[in-house]
């Protein structure tokens, strides 16, 4: 034990002796009695009582910690879960870690996960854990594999056992991989809450931490793809806000950050091989995601058990950043750029779509794809967008209509779909070369890498009647964004395609703030149930940012994204009605961690569980 830890332990014991006369702070009523919270049939019921209440009765948070089968855990575990109804005080300085049974190759990761865990404990007591304790927490970590790859096959399961003997708490977290162990630490942080106490020595209330005195949890996710999509092209989202979002994702065990990084309005992604894209496409020199920024996000996300899925939407949703072609002697790389009136050529302003008739476009894509592939480990997935191609744009572009005519094709929808499919096939071949899945410098000498999974949005090209003509089911995963009663996902599943659900009338967080769209509450998000097919990888909640920036982003995303997270991790058979108390507590947890989520209810409802459900 280091000298600093010894000093903290001595101070803890000293303060414990001095502060033995501490009494809990609970809300005082006018007649001198206090509000207390008692767990009755899984609900924390507020009652008036006299001084001398137990710690678990001092606040809604401390009661929720031990009340009901799942206490304050979010998302709820999928396996056997038991929690003790008693708690013990402790101080963050009293934690001891044992990594003897963690492979050496995995220790750096686990040390990073432990640092995040420790920081979250300090945030729980508002960065000021002044109430010390002589309780010692010994956390033993066991990780069976040294594999640090994170993909759809990664084992994210874990077990957590917490037992108490006197003033010693022993915690054992077992996992196959470091990512399961990380989830175990996240769950452990949710077995903790803060409390306030007064002392005969100190007049200022002191803040401490309490932890359940016993727990046994077995847990693993139902779906392997549990994502949040964030659009950072309509409005630029600064890096700190993105990292704050990733922290919040980790608190709910979401594991895919889908980064919709470019669109018609802006191209803020630096491409060293094609610097013109960001020079002409970024809103300003200060609103650029440099290579080092993207690498930082990838690193920070993985440390929290999250993959980064980068999306470059194409061939539609592409304008800003592509308009420099004529001046460079390359012709029109994009067409219909900024056409007015915009409704004639696109879905929303400014107009712009890539020009599949220009051979120079594919040379630029090859350089861009090489830059992207080098950001990620070999074989990592990539999102090519592929939604909302607006055929009137291509139909009004002479170079494209001349190409169709030269091939004996007409100008009907089927002809434009065929042209689109040819673009997609060429883009796939170019990306495979860039990613090293064919003969490429990224592949080891004399070998090839497995082709990376490619994700596309559902579109005209994914129509069940034609999709098998154009998109191989062993290469493409389809992300569907149709209403919950639309048969498209089932039809694609029946044809053997893997699906990621983004149900637009439940999981589109921008709805209700523009046009005739309808706002979907956390209850609607929670109650959106996915079919249990093997080829359903999972789902994503989506934050499009036409009307969102860093200032209102948190409240639009959270806690509704947390509701989706429990659906994807636990897929509970019970409805949202039985989740409200735990989600309300998780919202308070997000606040402590620096996120600003939307309020769920009047505070009276938070203090009186079940009365507003």
Coordinates of C-alpha atoms in Angstrom, one line a residue:
X1 CA 0.0 0.0 0.0
X2 CA 1.4 3.4 -1.0
X3 CA 2.0 6.1 1.6
X4 CA -0.9 8.3 0.3
X5 CA -3.3 5.4 0.7
X6 CA -2.0 4.7 4.2
X7 CA -2.6 8.4 5.1
X8 CA -6.1 8.3 3.7
X9 CA -6.9 5.2 5.6
X10 CA -5.7 6.6 8.9
X11 CA -7.6 9.8 8.3
X12 CA -10.7 7.7 7.5
X13 CA -10.5 5.9 10.7
X14 CA -9.9 9.1 12.6
X15 CA -12.8 10.8 11.1
X16 CA -15.0 7.8 11.6
X17 CA -14.2 7.9 15.4
X18 CA -14.8 11.7 15.6
X19 CA -17.9 11.5 13.5
X20 CA -19.5 8.5 15.1
X21 CA -22.3 10.8 16.3
X22 CA -23.3 11.7 12.7
X23 CA -27.0 11.7 12.0
X24 CA -28.6 11.3 8.6
X25 CA -30.1 14.3 6.9
X26 CA -33.6 13.7 5.8
X27 CA -36.2 16.3 4.8
X28 CA -37.6 17.8 7.9
X29 CA -41.4 18.4 8.2
X30 CA -42.8 21.5 10.0
X31 CA -43.6 19.5 13.2
X32 CA -39.9 18.4 13.6
X33 CA -40.4 15.0 12.2
X34 CA -38.6 13.8 9.1
X35 CA -39.6 12.4 5.7
X36 CA -38.3 8.8 5.4
X37 CA -38.5 6.3 2.6
X38 CA -39.4 2.7 3.3
X39 CA -39.3 -0.1 0.7
X40 CA -42.7 -1.7 0.7
X41 CA -43.5 -4.3 -2.0
X42 CA -40.8 -3.0 -4.3
X43 CA -41.7 0.7 -4.0
X44 CA -40.0 3.4 -1.9
X45 CA -42.9 4.9 0.0
X46 CA -42.4 8.3 1.7
X47 CA -43.6 8.5 5.3
X48 CA -43.1 10.8 8.2
X49 CA -40.9 9.5 11.0
X50 CA -38.7 10.5 13.9
X51 CA -34.9 10.9 13.9
X52 CA -32.7 7.8 14.1
X53 CA -33.8 6.3 10.7
X54 CA -31.5 3.8 9.0
X55 CA -29.3 5.0 6.1
X56 CA -31.5 3.3 3.6
X57 CA -34.5 5.4 4.7
X58 CA -32.7 8.8 4.4
X59 CA -33.5 9.6 0.7
X60 CA -35.2 8.2 -2.4
X61 CA -31.8 7.3 -3.7
X62 CA -30.7 5.2 -0.7
X63 CA -34.0 3.5 -0.5
X64 CA -34.0 2.7 -4.3
X65 CA -30.6 1.1 -3.9
X66 CA -32.0 -1.9 -2.0
X67 CA -35.7 -1.8 -3.0
X68 CA -37.1 -4.4 -5.4
X69 CA -35.4 -7.2 -7.3
X70 CA -33.2 -4.9 -9.4
X71 CA -32.7 -2.0 -7.0
X72 CA -31.2 1.0 -8.9
X73 CA -29.6 -1.0 -11.7
X74 CA -30.0 0.2 -15.3
X75 CA -30.2 -1.7 -17.5
X76 CA -31.7 -4.5 -15.4
X77 CA -29.6 -7.7 -15.4
X78 CA -30.8 -10.7 -17.5
X79 CA -29.8 -13.4 -15.1
X80 CA -30.2 -14.3 -11.5
X81 CA -30.0 -11.1 -9.3
X82 CA -30.2 -10.8 -5.5
X83 CA -29.5 -7.7 -3.5
X84 CA -29.2 -7.3 0.3
X85 CA -31.4 -4.8 2.1
X86 CA -28.6 -3.4 4.2
X87 CA -25.8 -0.9 3.3
X88 CA -22.4 0.1 4.5
X89 CA -20.6 3.4 4.3
X90 CA -17.3 3.6 2.5
X91 CA -14.9 6.2 1.0
X92 CA -13.4 6.0 -2.5
X93 CA -9.9 5.9 -1.0
X94 CA -10.7 2.5 0.7
X95 CA -10.8 0.5 -2.6
X96 CA -8.3 -2.2 -3.1
X97 CA -7.9 -3.9 -6.5
X98 CA -6.6 -7.4 -7.3
X99 CA -5.8 -8.0 -11.0
X100 CA -3.8 -11.2 -10.5
X101 CA -6.2 -13.1 -12.7
X102 CA -6.3 -10.6 -15.5
X103 CA -4.0 -11.5 -18.4
X104 CA -1.1 -9.1 -18.7
X105 CA -2.2 -8.1 -22.2
X106 CA -5.5 -6.9 -20.8
X107 CA -4.3 -5.1 -17.7
X108 CA -3.9 -1.6 -19.3
X109 CA -7.5 -1.8 -20.4
X110 CA -8.7 -2.9 -16.9
X111 CA -6.6 -0.2 -15.3
X112 CA -8.3 2.4 -17.5
X113 CA -11.8 0.9 -16.7
X114 CA -10.9 1.1 -13.0
X115 CA -9.9 4.8 -13.3
X116 CA -13.3 5.5 -14.9
X117 CA -15.1 3.6 -12.2
X118 CA -13.2 5.5 -9.5
X119 CA -14.1 8.8 -11.1
X120 CA -17.7 7.9 -11.3
X121 CA -17.8 7.1 -7.6
X122 CA -16.4 10.6 -6.8
X123 CA -19.0 12.2 -9.1
X124 CA -21.7 10.3 -7.2
X125 CA -20.8 12.4 -4.1
X126 CA -20.6 15.5 -6.2
X127 CA -16.8 15.5 -6.3
X128 CA -16.6 16.1 -2.6
X129 CA -16.6 12.8 -0.7
X130 CA -15.9 14.3 2.8
X131 CA -17.5 11.7 5.0
X132 CA -14.8 9.1 5.6
X133 CA -15.2 5.5 6.7
X134 CA -13.1 2.6 7.9
X135 CA -14.8 0.1 5.6
X136 CA -12.4 -1.6 3.1
X137 CA -13.6 -2.7 -0.3
X138 CA -11.5 -5.4 -2.0
X139 CA -12.3 -5.9 -5.7
X140 CA -11.0 -9.0 -7.3
X141 CA -11.1 -9.1 -11.1
X142 CA -10.9 -12.3 -13.2
X143 CA -10.8 -12.1 -17.0
X144 CA -10.3 -15.4 -18.9
X145 CA -9.3 -14.1 -22.3
X146 CA -6.6 -11.6 -23.4
X147 CA -8.6 -10.9 -26.6
X148 CA -9.2 -7.1 -26.9
X149 CA -11.2 -7.2 -30.1
X150 CA -14.7 -5.8 -29.9
X151 CA -17.3 -7.1 -32.4
X152 CA -20.7 -8.8 -32.6
X153 CA -19.2 -12.0 -31.3
X154 CA -17.6 -10.6 -28.2
X155 CA -18.7 -12.2 -25.0
X156 CA -19.9 -9.3 -22.8
X157 CA -21.2 -11.5 -20.0
X158 CA -20.1 -11.1 -16.4
X159 CA -20.9 -12.2 -12.9
X160 CA -20.6 -10.1 -9.7
X161 CA -20.6 -11.4 -6.2
X162 CA -20.4 -9.0 -3.2
X163 CA -20.2 -10.2 0.4
X164 CA -19.5 -8.5 3.7
X165 CA -17.6 -9.6 6.8
X166 CA -17.4 -7.0 9.5
X167 CA -16.0 -3.8 7.9
X168 CA -14.6 -5.7 4.9
X169 CA -16.5 -5.9 1.7
X170 CA -15.3 -8.4 -0.9
X171 CA -16.3 -8.1 -4.5
X172 CA -15.6 -10.7 -7.2
X173 CA -16.1 -9.8 -10.8
X174 CA -15.7 -12.6 -13.3
X175 CA -15.8 -12.2 -17.1
X176 CA -14.6 -13.9 -20.2
X177 CA -13.4 -10.6 -21.7
X178 CA -12.4 -7.2 -20.5
X179 CA -15.6 -5.8 -21.9
X180 CA -17.7 -8.0 -19.7
X181 CA -15.5 -7.0 -16.7
X182 CA -16.1 -3.3 -17.6
X183 CA -19.8 -3.9 -17.5
X184 CA -19.3 -5.5 -14.1
X185 CA -17.6 -2.4 -12.8
X186 CA -20.5 -0.3 -14.3
X187 CA -23.0 -2.4 -12.4
X188 CA -20.9 -2.1 -9.2
X189 CA -21.0 1.7 -9.5
X190 CA -24.8 1.4 -9.5
X191 CA -24.8 -0.5 -6.3
X192 CA -23.6 2.7 -4.7
X193 CA -25.2 6.1 -3.9
X194 CA -24.3 9.1 -1.9
X195 CA -25.9 10.3 1.4
X196 CA -25.5 13.4 3.6
X197 CA -24.9 13.6 7.3
X198 CA -24.5 16.2 10.0
X199 CA -22.1 15.9 12.9
X200 CA -21.7 17.3 16.4
X201 CA -18.2 18.3 15.3
X202 CA -19.0 19.9 11.9
X203 CA -22.0 22.1 11.2
X204 CA -21.7 21.8 7.4
X205 CA -23.3 18.5 6.1
X206 CA -20.8 16.0 4.9
X207 CA -21.3 13.8 1.8
X208 CA -20.4 10.1 1.9
X209 CA -21.0 6.9 -0.1
X210 CA -23.0 3.8 0.7
X211 CA -22.9 0.4 -1.0
X212 CA -25.2 -2.6 -0.6
X213 CA -23.9 -5.1 1.8
X214 CA -24.5 -8.1 -0.4
X215 CA -25.2 -8.9 -4.1
X216 CA -25.2 -11.7 -6.5
X217 CA -25.6 -10.9 -10.2
X218 CA -25.4 -12.9 -13.4
X219 CA -25.7 -10.9 -16.5
X220 CA -25.3 -10.8 -20.3
X221 CA -26.9 -8.9 -23.2
X222 CA -29.7 -10.1 -25.4
X223 CA -28.6 -8.2 -28.5
X224 CA -25.0 -7.8 -29.7
X225 CA -25.6 -4.4 -31.5
X226 CA -26.9 -1.8 -29.1
X227 CA -26.3 1.6 -30.6
X228 CA -26.8 5.3 -30.6
X229 CA -26.5 7.3 -33.9
X230 CA -25.5 10.9 -33.7
X231 CA -25.5 13.2 -36.7
X232 CA -22.7 15.7 -36.4
X233 CA -23.0 17.2 -40.0
X234 CA -26.3 19.2 -39.8
X235 CA -24.9 21.0 -36.8
X236 CA -21.3 20.5 -35.7
X237 CA -21.0 18.8 -32.3
X238 CA -17.8 19.6 -30.4
X239 CA -15.6 16.8 -29.2
X240 CA -16.3 17.2 -25.5
X241 CA -20.1 16.8 -26.2
X242 CA -19.4 13.7 -28.2
X243 CA -17.2 12.2 -25.4
X244 CA -19.9 13.1 -22.8
X245 CA -22.4 11.2 -24.9
X246 CA -20.1 8.2 -25.0
X247 CA -19.8 8.3 -21.2
X248 CA -23.5 8.3 -20.9
X249 CA -23.7 5.4 -23.4
X250 CA -21.3 3.4 -21.2
X251 CA -23.5 4.0 -18.2
X252 CA -26.3 2.1 -20.0
X253 CA -24.1 -0.5 -21.6
X254 CA -24.8 0.7 -25.1
X255 CA -21.9 -0.6 -27.3
X256 CA -22.0 1.1 -30.7
X257 CA -21.5 4.8 -31.4
X258 CA -22.8 5.3 -34.9
X259 CA -21.2 8.5 -36.1
X260 CA -23.1 10.1 -39.0
X261 CA -20.2 12.4 -39.7
X262 CA -21.0 13.9 -43.1
X263 CA -24.1 15.0 -45.0
X264 CA -25.2 17.5 -47.7
X265 CA -24.8 20.4 -45.3
X266 CA -21.2 19.8 -44.2
X267 CA -18.2 17.6 -44.6
X268 CA -16.2 18.1 -41.3
X269 CA -14.0 15.0 -41.5
X270 CA -10.4 15.6 -42.3
X271 CA -9.1 13.4 -45.2
X272 CA -5.3 13.7 -45.5
X273 CA -5.3 12.4 -49.1
X274 CA -8.2 14.6 -50.1
X275 CA -7.9 17.9 -48.1
X276 CA -10.3 19.7 -50.4
X277 CA -13.2 17.8 -48.8
X278 CA -12.9 19.5 -45.5
X279 CA -11.6 22.7 -46.9
X280 CA -14.8 23.2 -48.9
X281 CA -17.1 21.2 -46.7
X282 CA -16.5 22.3 -43.1
X283 CA -18.5 25.1 -41.6
X284 CA -15.3 26.8 -40.4
X285 CA -11.6 25.8 -39.7
X286 CA -12.6 25.4 -36.0
X287 CA -15.4 22.9 -36.9
X288 CA -13.3 20.0 -38.2
X289 CA -12.8 16.5 -36.9
X290 CA -9.1 16.0 -37.4
X291 CA -7.6 12.5 -37.7
X292 CA -6.3 12.7 -34.2
X293 CA -9.8 13.7 -32.9
X294 CA -11.4 10.6 -34.6
X295 CA -8.7 8.4 -33.2
X296 CA -9.3 9.9 -29.7
X297 CA -13.0 9.1 -29.9
X298 CA -12.3 5.6 -31.1
X299 CA -9.9 5.1 -28.2
X300 CA -12.1 6.6 -25.5
X301 CA -15.1 4.7 -26.8
X302 CA -13.4 1.3 -26.8
X303 CA -12.2 1.9 -23.2
X304 CA -15.9 2.1 -22.4
X305 CA -16.8 -1.1 -24.4
X306 CA -18.1 0.9 -27.4
X307 CA -17.3 0.5 -31.1
X308 CA -17.4 3.5 -33.4
X309 CA -19.4 2.9 -36.6
X310 CA -18.4 5.7 -39.0
X311 CA -20.9 6.6 -41.7
X312 CA -20.3 8.6 -44.9
X313 CA -23.7 8.8 -46.4
X314 CA -23.7 8.4 -50.2
X315 CA -24.6 8.7 -53.0
X316 CA -27.3 11.0 -51.7
X317 CA -26.8 13.4 -48.8
X318 CA -23.5 14.6 -50.4
X319 CA -23.0 18.2 -51.5
X320 CA -20.8 20.4 -49.3
X321 CA -17.2 19.4 -49.7
X322 CA -17.6 17.9 -53.2
X323 CA -18.2 21.2 -55.1
X324 CA -14.5 21.8 -56.0
X325 CA -14.3 19.3 -58.9
X326 CA -14.8 21.6 -61.8
X327 CA -12.1 24.1 -60.6
X328 CA -9.7 21.2 -60.2
X329 CA -10.4 19.9 -63.7
X330 CA -12.2 16.8 -62.4
X331 CA -15.7 17.7 -63.5
X332 CA -18.8 17.6 -61.3
X333 CA -18.1 15.2 -58.4
X334 CA -21.6 16.1 -57.0
X335 CA -24.6 17.3 -58.9
X336 CA -27.6 19.5 -58.1
X337 CA -25.5 21.3 -55.5
X338 CA -27.5 24.1 -53.9
X339 CA -30.3 23.9 -56.6
X340 CA -33.3 26.2 -56.0
X341 CA -36.1 25.7 -55.5
X342 CA -34.6 22.8 -53.6
X343 CA -37.8 20.7 -53.4
X344 CA -37.3 19.9 -57.1
X345 CA -34.0 18.2 -56.6
X346 CA -33.7 16.9 -53.0
X347 CA -35.3 16.0 -49.7
X348 CA -34.0 19.0 -47.8
X349 CA -31.6 22.0 -48.5
X350 CA -29.0 22.3 -49.7
X351 CA -29.3 19.8 -52.5
X352 CA -26.5 17.5 -53.6
X353 CA -25.8 14.0 -54.7
X354 CA -22.7 12.2 -55.9
X355 CA -22.3 11.9 -59.7
X356 CA -22.0 8.2 -60.6
X357 CA -21.3 9.1 -64.3
X358 CA -18.0 10.8 -63.5
X359 CA -15.1 8.3 -63.3
X360 CA -13.0 10.9 -61.3
X361 CA -15.5 10.4 -58.4
X362 CA -14.3 6.9 -57.8
X363 CA -10.6 7.9 -57.7
X364 CA -11.5 10.4 -55.0
X365 CA -13.5 7.8 -53.1
X366 CA -10.6 5.4 -53.2
X367 CA -8.3 8.0 -51.5
X368 CA -11.1 8.9 -49.0
X369 CA -11.8 5.3 -48.2
X370 CA -8.1 4.6 -47.6
X371 CA -8.0 7.4 -45.0
X372 CA -11.0 5.9 -43.3
X373 CA -9.8 2.3 -43.3
X374 CA -6.6 3.4 -41.7
X375 CA -8.4 4.8 -38.7
X376 CA -9.9 1.4 -37.8
X377 CA -8.6 -2.1 -37.1
X378 CA -8.7 -4.4 -40.2
X379 CA -12.1 -5.9 -40.8
X380 CA -14.1 -3.3 -38.8
X381 CA -17.6 -2.5 -40.1
X382 CA -18.4 0.7 -42.1
X383 CA -21.7 2.5 -42.9
X384 CA -22.1 3.6 -46.5
X385 CA -25.5 5.4 -45.9
X386 CA -27.4 4.8 -49.1
X387 CA -30.8 6.3 -48.2
X388 CA -33.0 8.9 -49.9
X389 CA -31.5 9.0 -53.4
X390 CA -33.7 11.5 -55.2
X391 CA -34.1 10.4 -58.8
X392 CA -35.3 13.8 -60.1
X393 CA -31.8 15.2 -59.4
X394 CA -30.1 12.5 -61.5
X395 CA -32.8 12.8 -64.2
X396 CA -32.0 16.5 -64.5
X397 CA -28.3 16.0 -64.9
X398 CA -27.2 15.7 -68.6
X399 CA -24.0 13.7 -67.9
X400 CA -26.1 11.0 -66.1
X401 CA -28.9 10.9 -68.6
X402 CA -26.4 10.7 -71.5
X403 CA -24.7 7.8 -69.8
X404 CA -28.1 6.0 -69.4
X405 CA -28.9 6.6 -73.1
X406 CA -25.4 5.3 -74.2
X407 CA -26.2 2.0 -72.4
X408 CA -29.6 1.7 -73.9
X409 CA -31.3 2.5 -70.7
X410 CA -34.3 4.7 -70.1
X411 CA -35.2 7.2 -67.4
X412 CA -37.6 5.2 -65.4
X413 CA -37.2 4.4 -61.7
X414 CA -35.9 0.9 -62.5
X415 CA -33.1 2.5 -64.6
X416 CA -32.0 4.8 -61.9
X417 CA -32.1 2.0 -59.4
X418 CA -29.8 0.0 -61.7
X419 CA -27.4 2.9 -61.9
X420 CA -27.5 3.3 -58.2
X421 CA -26.7 -0.4 -57.7
X422 CA -23.7 -0.1 -60.1
X423 CA -22.4 2.9 -58.0
X424 CA -22.8 0.8 -54.9
X425 CA -21.0 -2.2 -56.4
X426 CA -18.1 0.0 -57.4
X427 CA -18.0 1.7 -54.0
X428 CA -17.9 -1.7 -52.3
X429 CA -15.0 -2.9 -54.5
X430 CA -13.1 0.3 -53.8
X431 CA -13.6 0.1 -50.0
X432 CA -12.6 -3.6 -50.0
X433 CA -9.3 -2.6 -51.7
X434 CA -8.8 0.2 -49.1
X435 CA -9.6 -2.0 -46.2
X436 CA -7.3 -4.8 -47.4
X437 CA -9.9 -7.5 -48.0
X438 CA -8.4 -7.9 -51.5
X439 CA -4.8 -7.5 -52.7
X440 CA -3.8 -4.3 -50.8
X441 CA -0.9 -3.0 -48.7
X442 CA -3.2 -3.4 -45.6
X443 CA -3.3 -7.2 -46.1
X444 CA -0.4 -9.3 -44.9
X445 CA 1.9 -10.4 -47.8
X446 CA 0.3 -13.3 -49.8
X447 CA -3.0 -13.1 -48.0
X448 CA -6.3 -11.3 -47.8
X449 CA -8.4 -10.1 -44.9
X450 CA -12.0 -11.0 -44.4
X451 CA -14.3 -8.5 -46.2
X452 CA -15.6 -5.9 -43.7
X453 CA -19.3 -5.8 -43.0
X454 CA -21.1 -3.0 -44.8
X455 CA -24.2 -1.4 -43.4
X456 CA -26.8 0.5 -45.5
X457 CA -30.0 2.3 -44.6
X458 CA -33.2 0.8 -46.0
X459 CA -34.2 2.4 -49.3
X460 CA -35.5 1.8 -52.7
X461 CA -32.5 -0.4 -53.2
X462 CA -33.4 -2.7 -50.3
X463 CA -37.0 -3.3 -51.6
X464 CA -37.6 -7.0 -50.9
X465 CA -38.6 -7.6 -54.5
X466 CA -35.3 -6.5 -55.9
X467 CA -32.7 -6.5 -53.1
X468 CA -31.3 -9.9 -53.9
X469 CA -30.5 -8.7 -57.4
X470 CA -28.1 -6.0 -56.1
X471 CA -27.0 -6.6 -52.5
X472 CA -25.3 -9.8 -51.3
X473 CA -26.8 -10.9 -48.0
X474 CA -23.3 -12.1 -46.8
X475 CA -21.9 -8.6 -47.2
X476 CA -24.6 -6.2 -46.4
X477 CA -26.5 -5.5 -43.1
X478 CA -29.6 -3.4 -43.5
X479 CA -30.5 -0.8 -41.0
X480 CA -34.2 -0.3 -41.3
X481 CA -35.8 3.0 -40.3
X482 CA -39.5 2.3 -41.0
X483 CA -42.5 2.5 -38.6
X484 CA -43.0 -0.4 -36.2
X485 CA -46.0 -1.8 -38.2
X486 CA -44.1 -1.8 -41.6
X487 CA -43.5 -5.4 -42.9
X488 CA -40.1 -4.5 -44.4
X489 CA -37.8 -5.9 -41.6
X490 CA -39.7 -9.2 -41.5
X491 CA -39.5 -9.5 -45.3
X492 CA -35.8 -8.9 -45.3
X493 CA -35.2 -11.3 -42.4
X494 CA -37.2 -14.0 -44.3
X495 CA -34.8 -13.5 -47.3
X496 CA -31.8 -14.1 -45.0
X497 CA -30.5 -10.5 -44.4
X498 CA -29.1 -9.3 -41.1
X499 CA -31.1 -6.4 -39.7
X500 CA -30.4 -3.5 -37.3
X501 CA -33.6 -1.8 -36.2
X502 CA -34.1 2.0 -35.9
X503 CA -37.9 2.1 -35.6
X504 CA -38.7 5.6 -36.7
X505 CA -41.9 6.0 -34.7
X506 CA -40.2 4.9 -31.5
X507 CA -36.4 5.5 -31.7
X508 CA -36.1 8.7 -33.8
X509 CA -35.4 11.3 -31.2
X510 CA -35.8 14.3 -33.6
X511 CA -39.5 13.5 -34.1
X512 CA -41.9 15.9 -32.6
X513 CA -39.7 19.0 -33.2
X514 CA -40.4 19.6 -36.9
X515 CA -43.1 19.2 -39.5
X516 CA -45.9 16.7 -38.7
X517 CA -43.7 14.3 -36.8
X518 CA -44.8 13.1 -33.4
X519 CA -42.7 13.1 -30.2
X520 CA -42.1 9.7 -28.8
X521 CA -41.7 9.5 -25.0
X522 CA -39.3 7.2 -23.2
X523 CA -42.2 4.9 -22.6
X524 CA -42.8 4.4 -26.3
X525 CA -39.0 3.9 -26.8
X526 CA -38.9 1.3 -24.0
X527 CA -42.0 -0.6 -25.2
X528 CA -40.7 -1.0 -28.8
X529 CA -40.0 -4.8 -28.9
X530 CA -37.8 -6.4 -31.5
X531 CA -38.4 -9.8 -33.0
X532 CA -36.1 -12.5 -31.6
X533 CA -34.6 -13.7 -34.8
X534 CA -30.9 -14.9 -35.0
X535 CA -30.3 -12.5 -37.8
X536 CA -31.6 -9.5 -35.8
X537 CA -28.3 -8.0 -34.6
X538 CA -30.0 -5.4 -32.5
X539 CA -31.0 -1.7 -32.9
X540 CA -30.0 1.9 -32.7
X541 CA -31.7 5.0 -31.3
X542 CA -31.1 8.0 -33.7
X543 CA -30.4 11.6 -33.0
X544 CA -30.6 13.7 -36.2
X545 CA -29.5 17.2 -35.5
X546 CA -31.3 19.6 -37.9
X547 CA -32.7 21.3 -34.7
X548 CA -30.0 20.2 -32.2
X549 CA -26.6 21.3 -31.2
X550 CA -24.3 20.9 -28.2
X551 CA -26.6 23.0 -26.1
X552 CA -29.8 21.0 -26.3
X553 CA -28.4 17.6 -27.4
X554 CA -28.3 16.0 -23.9
X555 CA -32.0 16.6 -23.2
X556 CA -33.1 15.3 -26.6
X557 CA -31.1 12.1 -26.2
X558 CA -31.3 11.2 -22.5
X559 CA -33.0 9.5 -20.8
X560 CA -34.9 8.2 -23.9
X561 CA -31.7 6.5 -25.2
X562 CA -31.3 4.8 -21.8
X563 CA -34.8 3.4 -22.3
X564 CA -33.7 1.9 -25.6
X565 CA -30.5 0.6 -23.9
X566 CA -32.5 -1.5 -21.5
X567 CA -34.7 -2.8 -24.3
X568 CA -31.6 -3.9 -26.2
X569 CA -29.7 -5.3 -23.2
X570 CA -32.5 -7.0 -21.2
X571 CA -35.5 -7.1 -23.6
X572 CA -37.8 -7.3 -20.5
X573 CA -41.2 -8.9 -20.7
X574 CA -42.6 -6.2 -18.4
X575 CA -43.7 -2.8 -19.7
X576 CA -42.3 0.7 -19.1
X577 CA -44.7 1.1 -16.1
X578 CA -42.4 -1.1 -14.0
X579 CA -39.2 0.6 -15.1
X580 CA -40.0 4.2 -14.2
X581 CA -38.5 4.3 -10.6
X582 CA -35.2 2.8 -11.8
X583 CA -35.0 5.1 -14.9
X584 CA -35.7 8.1 -12.7
X585 CA -32.8 7.1 -10.5
X586 CA -30.6 6.6 -13.5
X587 CA -31.4 10.1 -14.7
X588 CA -30.1 11.4 -11.3
X589 CA -27.0 9.3 -11.9
X590 CA -26.5 10.9 -15.3
X591 CA -26.8 14.4 -13.8
X592 CA -24.0 13.5 -11.3
X593 CA -21.9 12.4 -14.2
X594 CA -22.2 15.7 -16.1
X595 CA -25.0 14.9 -18.5
X596 CA -28.2 17.1 -18.7
X597 CA -31.1 14.7 -19.4
X598 CA -34.7 15.7 -19.9
X599 CA -36.9 15.5 -16.8
X600 CA -39.2 12.5 -16.6
X601 CA -41.8 13.8 -14.1
X602 CA -42.5 16.3 -11.4
X603 CA -40.1 15.9 -8.5
X604 CA -43.1 14.9 -6.3
X605 CA -43.4 11.8 -8.4
X606 CA -39.7 11.0 -7.8
X607 CA -40.3 11.2 -4.1
X608 CA -43.5 9.2 -4.2
X609 CA -42.7 6.1 -6.3
X610 CA -45.6 4.6 -8.2
X611 CA -48.1 7.4 -7.6
X612 CA -47.7 8.8 -11.1
X613 CA -47.3 5.7 -13.2

